[in-house]
Amino acid sequence: MLSDLLARARKRPLVLAAVAVVAAGGAWTTGWVAGHAQGRGGDVAMTGGELQKAKAPKPRPPAPADLQKDIEILAERYKEPVGVAIMDVESGWIAHVEGDALFPQQSVSKLWVALATLESVDRGETTLDRVVSMTAEDRSVFYQPLGRRIRDTRPVSVSIAELLRWAITESDNSANDKLMRELGGADAVTGLLSEKGLQNVRVGAYERDLQAQIAGMSWRPEYGVDWNFQHARERLPNQVRDDAMAAYLADPLDGASPVGIVQALAALHRGELLSPASTQVMIGLLNDCRTGSRRLKAGLPAGWRLGHKTGTGQDWRGYSVGINDVGLVTAPDGRVYAIAVMMRKTAKPVGNRQAFFQAASSTLATHWARTRNAAPVGQVVAEGQAATEPAL
């Protein structure tokens, strides 16, 4: 089996990274190998060697009244600023609350960096098996397993495929920043999103620069080591942090609207943003996401699937910012929905936050069952009933 894959890889370089990881026992790449072995065939239209932009949006049908009412009630009961959008990928309706407002994305923005990377692969500008070197200059902040491996005299060699896996499935900040650096920075990613016709979705900046700015700091290389960033942040005057956080929440550099996100995810699923092989890779990464197990996923009944990406921002003065979960939900009959649940600023206990995410996905499942006269999927999770396990 492996020898056959290697033989095919000599003809199709894009599968080399996937083959290498499979050889090392990485089961997460099963769909990846199959997708890129198929090449760029399929129904995706091509123009001058590049994928066409996402099609201009058509007037969408009205959202189901029951679902719209249910999510409005959920949002009202939470009594803090939240945004919710649920989209039927096939028909195009969107039920939403504060769906057009910009919310801080935090690590949800890693989606768009991954999208830009796979577009670069589709254009022949890079390959999944290309190996890059991560040095001390590539360290980031907060959660960064790859960054912690770096020693000043011993860089880490890692493929583009591995960077994608670490950035999406583990939410590694150093992996995301390295991918963005390979693309040419935030402006390059933003340019791609514009080309694709995606609206109300920002990237902002490297994670390390964004997190430093939110705290009222400027990034320094030494902040990427151990707890140096946190220690420096603790020494700041409270007023500095107050002002910086207020500015961020008023106009988040990484802001996106729930409606903008679900429209982008729907376009991804329909194959309008990437080649068939890269679309399969991207959706496979979302399916393998390991963070946020007590958010949207925990509200779905048996038989439902979720591919998603979470975001979790900084804590300050008893509240947290940018607590999010977005993704593609597949019902037992194969119907696909895009969902985005976002919290701008919340002082609720972790269990209450998780319960809100669970209630949103459970409400979607209840709507689906109702439209098919199926058995009830269970009651919506009540606020405060979720486990207090920390969400990522």
JSON list of N, CA, C and O in Angstrom, two decimals, residues 336-372:
[
{"chain": "A", "resi": 336, "resn": "VAL", "atom": "N", "xyz": [-26.26, 19.79, 4.98]},
{"chain": "A", "resi": 336, "resn": "VAL", "atom": "CA", "xyz": [-25.15, 20.50, 5.60]},
{"chain": "A", "resi": 336, "resn": "VAL", "atom": "C", "xyz": [-25.55, 21.93, 5.94]},
{"chain": "A", "resi": 336, "resn": "VAL", "atom": "O", "xyz": [-26.18, 22.63, 5.14]},
{"chain": "A", "resi": 337, "resn": "TYR", "atom": "N", "xyz": [-25.19, 22.34, 7.13]},
{"chain": "A", "resi": 337, "resn": "TYR", "atom": "CA", "xyz": [-25.42, 23.70, 7.60]},
{"chain": "A", "resi": 337, "resn": "TYR", "atom": "C", "xyz": [-24.09, 24.31, 8.01]},
{"chain": "A", "resi": 337, "resn": "TYR", "atom": "O", "xyz": [-23.19, 23.63, 8.51]},
{"chain": "A", "resi": 338, "resn": "ALA", "atom": "N", "xyz": [-23.96, 25.61, 7.78]},
{"chain": "A", "resi": 338, "resn": "ALA", "atom": "CA", "xyz": [-22.83, 26.36, 8.33]},
{"chain": "A", "resi": 338, "resn": "ALA", "atom": "C", "xyz": [-23.32, 27.10, 9.56]},
{"chain": "A", "resi": 338, "resn": "ALA", "atom": "O", "xyz": [-24.43, 27.65, 9.56]},
{"chain": "A", "resi": 339, "resn": "ILE", "atom": "N", "xyz": [-22.49, 27.13, 10.60]},
{"chain": "A", "resi": 339, "resn": "ILE", "atom": "CA", "xyz": [-22.91, 27.76, 11.85]},
{"chain": "A", "resi": 339, "resn": "ILE", "atom": "C", "xyz": [-21.77, 28.58, 12.43]},
{"chain": "A", "resi": 339, "resn": "ILE", "atom": "O", "xyz": [-20.60, 28.20, 12.32]},
{"chain": "A", "resi": 340, "resn": "ALA", "atom": "N", "xyz": [-22.10, 29.72, 12.99]},
{"chain": "A", "resi": 340, "resn": "ALA", "atom": "CA", "xyz": [-21.13, 30.57, 13.69]},
{"chain": "A", "resi": 340, "resn": "ALA", "atom": "C", "xyz": [-21.77, 31.10, 14.95]},
{"chain": "A", "resi": 340, "resn": "ALA", "atom": "O", "xyz": [-22.84, 31.71, 14.90]},
{"chain": "A", "resi": 341, "resn": "VAL", "atom": "N", "xyz": [-21.14, 30.84, 16.08]},
{"chain": "A", "resi": 341, "resn": "VAL", "atom": "CA", "xyz": [-21.60, 31.35, 17.37]},
{"chain": "A", "resi": 341, "resn": "VAL", "atom": "C", "xyz": [-20.43, 32.12, 17.98]},
{"chain": "A", "resi": 341, "resn": "VAL", "atom": "O", "xyz": [-19.34, 31.56, 18.17]},
{"chain": "A", "resi": 342, "resn": "MET", "atom": "N", "xyz": [-20.66, 33.41, 18.28]},
{"chain": "A", "resi": 342, "resn": "MET", "atom": "CA", "xyz": [-19.55, 34.28, 18.67]},
{"chain": "A", "resi": 342, "resn": "MET", "atom": "C", "xyz": [-19.95, 35.12, 19.88]},
{"chain": "A", "resi": 342, "resn": "MET", "atom": "O", "xyz": [-21.07, 35.62, 19.96]},
{"chain": "A", "resi": 343, "resn": "MET", "atom": "N", "xyz": [-19.00, 35.27, 20.79]},
{"chain": "A", "resi": 343, "resn": "MET", "atom": "CA", "xyz": [-19.18, 36.11, 21.98]},
{"chain": "A", "resi": 343, "resn": "MET", "atom": "C", "xyz": [-18.13, 37.21, 21.97]},
{"chain": "A", "resi": 343, "resn": "MET", "atom": "O", "xyz": [-16.94, 36.92, 21.97]},
{"chain": "A", "resi": 344, "resn": "ARG", "atom": "N", "xyz": [-18.60, 38.44, 21.97]},
{"chain": "A", "resi": 344, "resn": "ARG", "atom": "CA", "xyz": [-17.67, 39.57, 21.94]},
{"chain": "A", "resi": 344, "resn": "ARG", "atom": "C", "xyz": [-16.95, 39.71, 23.29]},
{"chain": "A", "resi": 344, "resn": "ARG", "atom": "O", "xyz": [-15.74, 39.85, 23.35]},
{"chain": "A", "resi": 345, "resn": "LYS", "atom": "N", "xyz": [-17.72, 39.66, 24.36]},
{"chain": "A", "resi": 345, "resn": "LYS", "atom": "CA", "xyz": [-17.19, 39.89, 25.71]},
{"chain": "A", "resi": 345, "resn": "LYS", "atom": "C", "xyz": [-18.13, 39.21, 26.69]},
{"chain": "A", "resi": 345, "resn": "LYS", "atom": "O", "xyz": [-19.31, 39.54, 26.73]},
{"chain": "A", "resi": 346, "resn": "THR", "atom": "N", "xyz": [-17.62, 38.28, 27.47]},
{"chain": "A", "resi": 346, "resn": "THR", "atom": "CA", "xyz": [-18.49, 37.55, 28.38]},
{"chain": "A", "resi": 346, "resn": "THR", "atom": "C", "xyz": [-17.86, 37.40, 29.75]},
{"chain": "A", "resi": 346, "resn": "THR", "atom": "O", "xyz": [-16.67, 37.09, 29.87]},
{"chain": "A", "resi": 347, "resn": "ALA", "atom": "N", "xyz": [-18.67, 37.62, 30.78]},
{"chain": "A", "resi": 347, "resn": "ALA", "atom": "CA", "xyz": [-18.23, 37.42, 32.16]},
{"chain": "A", "resi": 347, "resn": "ALA", "atom": "C", "xyz": [-18.89, 36.18, 32.77]},
{"chain": "A", "resi": 347, "resn": "ALA", "atom": "O", "xyz": [-18.71, 35.91, 33.96]},
{"chain": "A", "resi": 348, "resn": "LYS", "atom": "N", "xyz": [-19.63, 35.44, 31.96]},
{"chain": "A", "resi": 348, "resn": "LYS", "atom": "CA", "xyz": [-20.30, 34.24, 32.46]},
{"chain": "A", "resi": 348, "resn": "LYS", "atom": "C", "xyz": [-19.26, 33.16, 32.79]},
{"chain": "A", "resi": 348, "resn": "LYS", "atom": "O", "xyz": [-18.19, 33.08, 32.18]},
{"chain": "A", "resi": 349, "resn": "PRO", "atom": "N", "xyz": [-19.58, 32.27, 33.74]},
{"chain": "A", "resi": 349, "resn": "PRO", "atom": "CA", "xyz": [-18.69, 31.13, 33.99]},
{"chain": "A", "resi": 349, "resn": "PRO", "atom": "C", "xyz": [-18.54, 30.27, 32.74]},
{"chain": "A", "resi": 349, "resn": "PRO", "atom": "O", "xyz": [-19.41, 30.26, 31.86]},
{"chain": "A", "resi": 350, "resn": "VAL", "atom": "N", "xyz": [-17.44, 29.52, 32.68]},
{"chain": "A", "resi": 350, "resn": "VAL", "atom": "CA", "xyz": [-17.16, 28.70, 31.50]},
{"chain": "A", "resi": 350, "resn": "VAL", "atom": "C", "xyz": [-18.31, 27.75, 31.19]},
{"chain": "A", "resi": 350, "resn": "VAL", "atom": "O", "xyz": [-18.69, 27.58, 30.03]},
{"chain": "A", "resi": 351, "resn": "GLY", "atom": "N", "xyz": [-18.89, 27.15, 32.21]},
{"chain": "A", "resi": 351, "resn": "GLY", "atom": "CA", "xyz": [-20.00, 26.22, 31.97]},
{"chain": "A", "resi": 351, "resn": "GLY", "atom": "C", "xyz": [-21.18, 26.88, 31.31]},
{"chain": "A", "resi": 351, "resn": "GLY", "atom": "O", "xyz": [-21.84, 26.28, 30.45]},
{"chain": "A", "resi": 352, "resn": "ASN", "atom": "N", "xyz": [-21.48, 28.10, 31.67]},
{"chain": "A", "resi": 352, "resn": "ASN", "atom": "CA", "xyz": [-22.59, 28.83, 31.05]},
{"chain": "A", "resi": 352, "resn": "ASN", "atom": "C", "xyz": [-22.30, 29.16, 29.60]},
{"chain": "A", "resi": 352, "resn": "ASN", "atom": "O", "xyz": [-23.19, 29.11, 28.74]},
{"chain": "A", "resi": 353, "resn": "ARG", "atom": "N", "xyz": [-21.06, 29.51, 29.33]},
{"chain": "A", "resi": 353, "resn": "ARG", "atom": "CA", "xyz": [-20.68, 29.79, 27.93]},
{"chain": "A", "resi": 353, "resn": "ARG", "atom": "C", "xyz": [-20.85, 28.53, 27.08]},
{"chain": "A", "resi": 353, "resn": "ARG", "atom": "O", "xyz": [-21.42, 28.57, 25.99]},
{"chain": "A", "resi": 354, "resn": "GLN", "atom": "N", "xyz": [-20.32, 27.43, 27.60]},
{"chain": "A", "resi": 354, "resn": "GLN", "atom": "CA", "xyz": [-20.42, 26.17, 26.86]},
{"chain": "A", "resi": 354, "resn": "GLN", "atom": "C", "xyz": [-21.88, 25.79, 26.62]},
{"chain": "A", "resi": 354, "resn": "GLN", "atom": "O", "xyz": [-22.24, 25.31, 25.54]},
{"chain": "A", "resi": 355, "resn": "ALA", "atom": "N", "xyz": [-22.71, 26.03, 27.63]},
{"chain": "A", "resi": 355, "resn": "ALA", "atom": "CA", "xyz": [-24.13, 25.70, 27.50]},
{"chain": "A", "resi": 355, "resn": "ALA", "atom": "C", "xyz": [-24.79, 26.50, 26.38]},
{"chain": "A", "resi": 355, "resn": "ALA", "atom": "O", "xyz": [-25.68, 25.99, 25.70]},
{"chain": "A", "resi": 356, "resn": "PHE", "atom": "N", "xyz": [-24.35, 27.73, 26.18]},
{"chain": "A", "resi": 356, "resn": "PHE", "atom": "CA", "xyz": [-24.93, 28.53, 25.11]},
{"chain": "A", "resi": 356, "resn": "PHE", "atom": "C", "xyz": [-24.57, 27.96, 23.74]},
{"chain": "A", "resi": 356, "resn": "PHE", "atom": "O", "xyz": [-25.42, 27.86, 22.84]},
{"chain": "A", "resi": 357, "resn": "PHE", "atom": "N", "xyz": [-23.31, 27.59, 23.56]},
{"chain": "A", "resi": 357, "resn": "PHE", "atom": "CA", "xyz": [-22.91, 26.97, 22.30]},
{"chain": "A", "resi": 357, "resn": "PHE", "atom": "C", "xyz": [-23.69, 25.68, 22.06]},
{"chain": "A", "resi": 357, "resn": "PHE", "atom": "O", "xyz": [-24.18, 25.42, 20.95]},
{"chain": "A", "resi": 358, "resn": "GLN", "atom": "N", "xyz": [-23.81, 24.87, 23.09]},
{"chain": "A", "resi": 358, "resn": "GLN", "atom": "CA", "xyz": [-24.54, 23.62, 22.97]},
{"chain": "A", "resi": 358, "resn": "GLN", "atom": "C", "xyz": [-26.01, 23.87, 22.64]},
{"chain": "A", "resi": 358, "resn": "GLN", "atom": "O", "xyz": [-26.61, 23.14, 21.83]},
{"chain": "A", "resi": 359, "resn": "ALA", "atom": "N", "xyz": [-26.59, 24.88, 23.25]},
{"chain": "A", "resi": 359, "resn": "ALA", "atom": "CA", "xyz": [-27.99, 25.20, 22.98]},
{"chain": "A", "resi": 359, "resn": "ALA", "atom": "C", "xyz": [-28.19, 25.62, 21.53]},
{"chain": "A", "resi": 359, "resn": "ALA", "atom": "O", "xyz": [-29.21, 25.28, 20.90]},
{"chain": "A", "resi": 360, "resn": "ALA", "atom": "N", "xyz": [-27.22, 26.36, 20.98]},
{"chain": "A", "resi": 360, "resn": "ALA", "atom": "CA", "xyz": [-27.33, 26.80, 19.59]},
{"chain": "A", "resi": 360, "resn": "ALA", "atom": "C", "xyz": [-27.31, 25.62, 18.62]},
{"chain": "A", "resi": 360, "resn": "ALA", "atom": "O", "xyz": [-28.15, 25.52, 17.71]},
{"chain": "A", "resi": 361, "resn": "SER", "atom": "N", "xyz": [-26.38, 24.68, 18.81]},
{"chain": "A", "resi": 361, "resn": "SER", "atom": "CA", "xyz": [-26.32, 23.53, 17.91]},
{"chain": "A", "resi": 361, "resn": "SER", "atom": "C", "xyz": [-27.49, 22.58, 18.15]},
{"chain": "A", "resi": 361, "resn": "SER", "atom": "O", "xyz": [-28.04, 21.99, 17.20]},
{"chain": "A", "resi": 362, "resn": "SER", "atom": "N", "xyz": [-27.92, 22.45, 19.39]},
{"chain": "A", "resi": 362, "resn": "SER", "atom": "CA", "xyz": [-29.08, 21.62, 19.69]},
{"chain": "A", "resi": 362, "resn": "SER", "atom": "C", "xyz": [-30.35, 22.19, 19.07]},
{"chain": "A", "resi": 362, "resn": "SER", "atom": "O", "xyz": [-31.21, 21.45, 18.58]},
{"chain": "A", "resi": 363, "resn": "THR", "atom": "N", "xyz": [-30.45, 23.50, 19.07]},
{"chain": "A", "resi": 363, "resn": "THR", "atom": "CA", "xyz": [-31.61, 24.16, 18.45]},
{"chain": "A", "resi": 363, "resn": "THR", "atom": "C", "xyz": [-31.66, 23.89, 16.96]},
{"chain": "A", "resi": 363, "resn": "THR", "atom": "O", "xyz": [-32.75, 23.66, 16.38]},
{"chain": "A", "resi": 364, "resn": "LEU", "atom": "N", "xyz": [-30.51, 23.89, 16.31]},
{"chain": "A", "resi": 364, "resn": "LEU", "atom": "CA", "xyz": [-30.45, 23.55, 14.89]},
{"chain": "A", "resi": 364, "resn": "LEU", "atom": "C", "xyz": [-30.93, 22.11, 14.67]},
{"chain": "A", "resi": 364, "resn": "LEU", "atom": "O", "xyz": [-31.74, 21.84, 13.77]},
{"chain": "A", "resi": 365, "resn": "ALA", "atom": "N", "xyz": [-30.44, 21.19, 15.49]},
{"chain": "A", "resi": 365, "resn": "ALA", "atom": "CA", "xyz": [-30.84, 19.79, 15.34]},
{"chain": "A", "resi": 365, "resn": "ALA", "atom": "C", "xyz": [-32.34, 19.62, 15.59]},
{"chain": "A", "resi": 365, "resn": "ALA", "atom": "O", "xyz": [-33.01, 18.82, 14.90]},
{"chain": "A", "resi": 366, "resn": "THR", "atom": "N", "xyz": [-32.88, 20.35, 16.54]},
{"chain": "A", "resi": 366, "resn": "THR", "atom": "CA", "xyz": [-34.31, 20.29, 16.81]},
{"chain": "A", "resi": 366, "resn": "THR", "atom": "C", "xyz": [-35.11, 20.79, 15.62]},
{"chain": "A", "resi": 366, "resn": "THR", "atom": "O", "xyz": [-36.14, 20.22, 15.24]},
{"chain": "A", "resi": 367, "resn": "HIS", "atom": "N", "xyz": [-34.65, 21.88, 15.01]},
{"chain": "A", "resi": 367, "resn": "HIS", "atom": "CA", "xyz": [-35.32, 22.40, 13.81]},
{"chain": "A", "resi": 367, "resn": "HIS", "atom": "C", "xyz": [-35.31, 21.36, 12.70]},
{"chain": "A", "resi": 367, "resn": "HIS", "atom": "O", "xyz": [-36.35, 21.13, 12.05]},
{"chain": "A", "resi": 368, "resn": "TRP", "atom": "N", "xyz": [-34.17, 20.74, 12.48]},
{"chain": "A", "resi": 368, "resn": "TRP", "atom": "CA", "xyz": [-34.07, 19.72, 11.42]},
{"chain": "A", "resi": 368, "resn": "TRP", "atom": "C", "xyz": [-35.06, 18.59, 11.69]},
{"chain": "A", "resi": 368, "resn": "TRP", "atom": "O", "xyz": [-35.77, 18.15, 10.78]},
{"chain": "A", "resi": 369, "resn": "ALA", "atom": "N", "xyz": [-35.12, 18.11, 12.93]},
{"chain": "A", "resi": 369, "resn": "ALA", "atom": "CA", "xyz": [-36.02, 17.01, 13.27]},
{"chain": "A", "resi": 369, "resn": "ALA", "atom": "C", "xyz": [-37.48, 17.43, 13.07]},
{"chain": "A", "resi": 369, "resn": "ALA", "atom": "O", "xyz": [-38.31, 16.65, 12.59]},
{"chain": "A", "resi": 370, "resn": "ARG", "atom": "N", "xyz": [-37.78, 18.66, 13.43]},
{"chain": "A", "resi": 370, "resn": "ARG", "atom": "CA", "xyz": [-39.15, 19.17, 13.30]},
{"chain": "A", "resi": 370, "resn": "ARG", "atom": "C", "xyz": [-39.58, 19.20, 11.83]},
{"chain": "A", "resi": 370, "resn": "ARG", "atom": "O", "xyz": [-40.73, 18.85, 11.50]},
{"chain": "A", "resi": 371, "resn": "THR", "atom": "N", "xyz": [-38.69, 19.61, 10.94]},
{"chain": "A", "resi": 371, "resn": "THR", "atom": "CA", "xyz": [-39.06, 19.72, 9.52]},
{"chain": "A", "resi": 371, "resn": "THR", "atom": "C", "xyz": [-39.24, 18.36, 8.88]},
{"chain": "A", "resi": 371, "resn": "THR", "atom": "O", "xyz": [-39.86, 18.26, 7.82]},
{"chain": "A", "resi": 372, "resn": "ARG", "atom": "N", "xyz": [-38.70, 17.33, 9.50]},
{"chain": "A", "resi": 372, "resn": "ARG", "atom": "CA", "xyz": [-38.82, 15.98, 8.93]},
{"chain": "A", "resi": 372, "resn": "ARG", "atom": "C", "xyz": [-39.75, 15.09, 9.75]},
{"chain": "A", "resi": 372, "resn": "ARG", "atom": "O", "xyz": [-39.79, 13.87, 9.53]}
]
